[in-house]
XYZ file of C-alpha atoms in Angstrom:
63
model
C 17.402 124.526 -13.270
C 19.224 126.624 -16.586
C 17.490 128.497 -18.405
C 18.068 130.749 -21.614
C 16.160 133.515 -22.900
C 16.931 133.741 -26.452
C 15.857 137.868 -26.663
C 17.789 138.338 -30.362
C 16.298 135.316 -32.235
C 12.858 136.477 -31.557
C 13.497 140.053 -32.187
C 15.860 139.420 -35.470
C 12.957 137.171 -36.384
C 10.351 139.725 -36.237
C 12.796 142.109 -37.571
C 13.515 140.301 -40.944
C 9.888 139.646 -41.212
C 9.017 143.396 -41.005
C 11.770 144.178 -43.491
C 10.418 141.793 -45.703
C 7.073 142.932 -45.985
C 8.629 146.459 -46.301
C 10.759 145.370 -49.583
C 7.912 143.473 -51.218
C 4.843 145.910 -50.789
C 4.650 148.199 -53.759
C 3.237 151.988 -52.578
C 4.267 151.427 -49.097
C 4.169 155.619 -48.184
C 6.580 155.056 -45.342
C 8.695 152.465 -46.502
C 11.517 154.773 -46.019
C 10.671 156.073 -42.413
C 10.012 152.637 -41.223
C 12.913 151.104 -42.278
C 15.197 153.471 -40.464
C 13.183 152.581 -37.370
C 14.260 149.213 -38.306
C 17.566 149.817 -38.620
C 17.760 151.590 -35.479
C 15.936 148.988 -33.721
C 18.833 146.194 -35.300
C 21.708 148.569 -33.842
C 19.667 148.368 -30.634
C 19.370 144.618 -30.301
C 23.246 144.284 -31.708
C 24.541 146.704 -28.737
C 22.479 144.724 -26.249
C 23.952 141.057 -27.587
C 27.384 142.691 -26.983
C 27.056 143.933 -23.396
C 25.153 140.325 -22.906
C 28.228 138.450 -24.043
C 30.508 141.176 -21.841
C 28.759 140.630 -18.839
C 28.767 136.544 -19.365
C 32.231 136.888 -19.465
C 32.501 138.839 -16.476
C 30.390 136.362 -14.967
C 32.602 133.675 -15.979
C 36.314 134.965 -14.756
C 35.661 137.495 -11.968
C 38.292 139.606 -11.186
């Protein structure tokens, strides 16, 4: 049996919800703090699909 985990949707997902709710609440005292976190948490996931894709290829024409 295949599988797939789909790890980015959910987490881009959740991601543009957060940033969402960031940009439309007036007063928000951390707006700023959180959406660096957010940002650093969207490099994250954008490294990981990268190596994902790397090792599927190495996967799919060994050496």
């Amino acid at each position: 049996m295949r599988v797939e985990i789909q790890i980015r949707t959910v987490a881009m997902d959740f991601w543009a919800s957060l940033e969402h709710q960031i940009r439309y609440k007036k007063g928000l005292e951390e707006g700023q703090k959180i959406s660096e976190g957010l940002k650093e948490c969207a490099d994250t996931i954008a490294r990981t699909d990268l190596r994902m894709q790397e090792l599927r290829e190495m996967i799919k024409s060994p050496v």
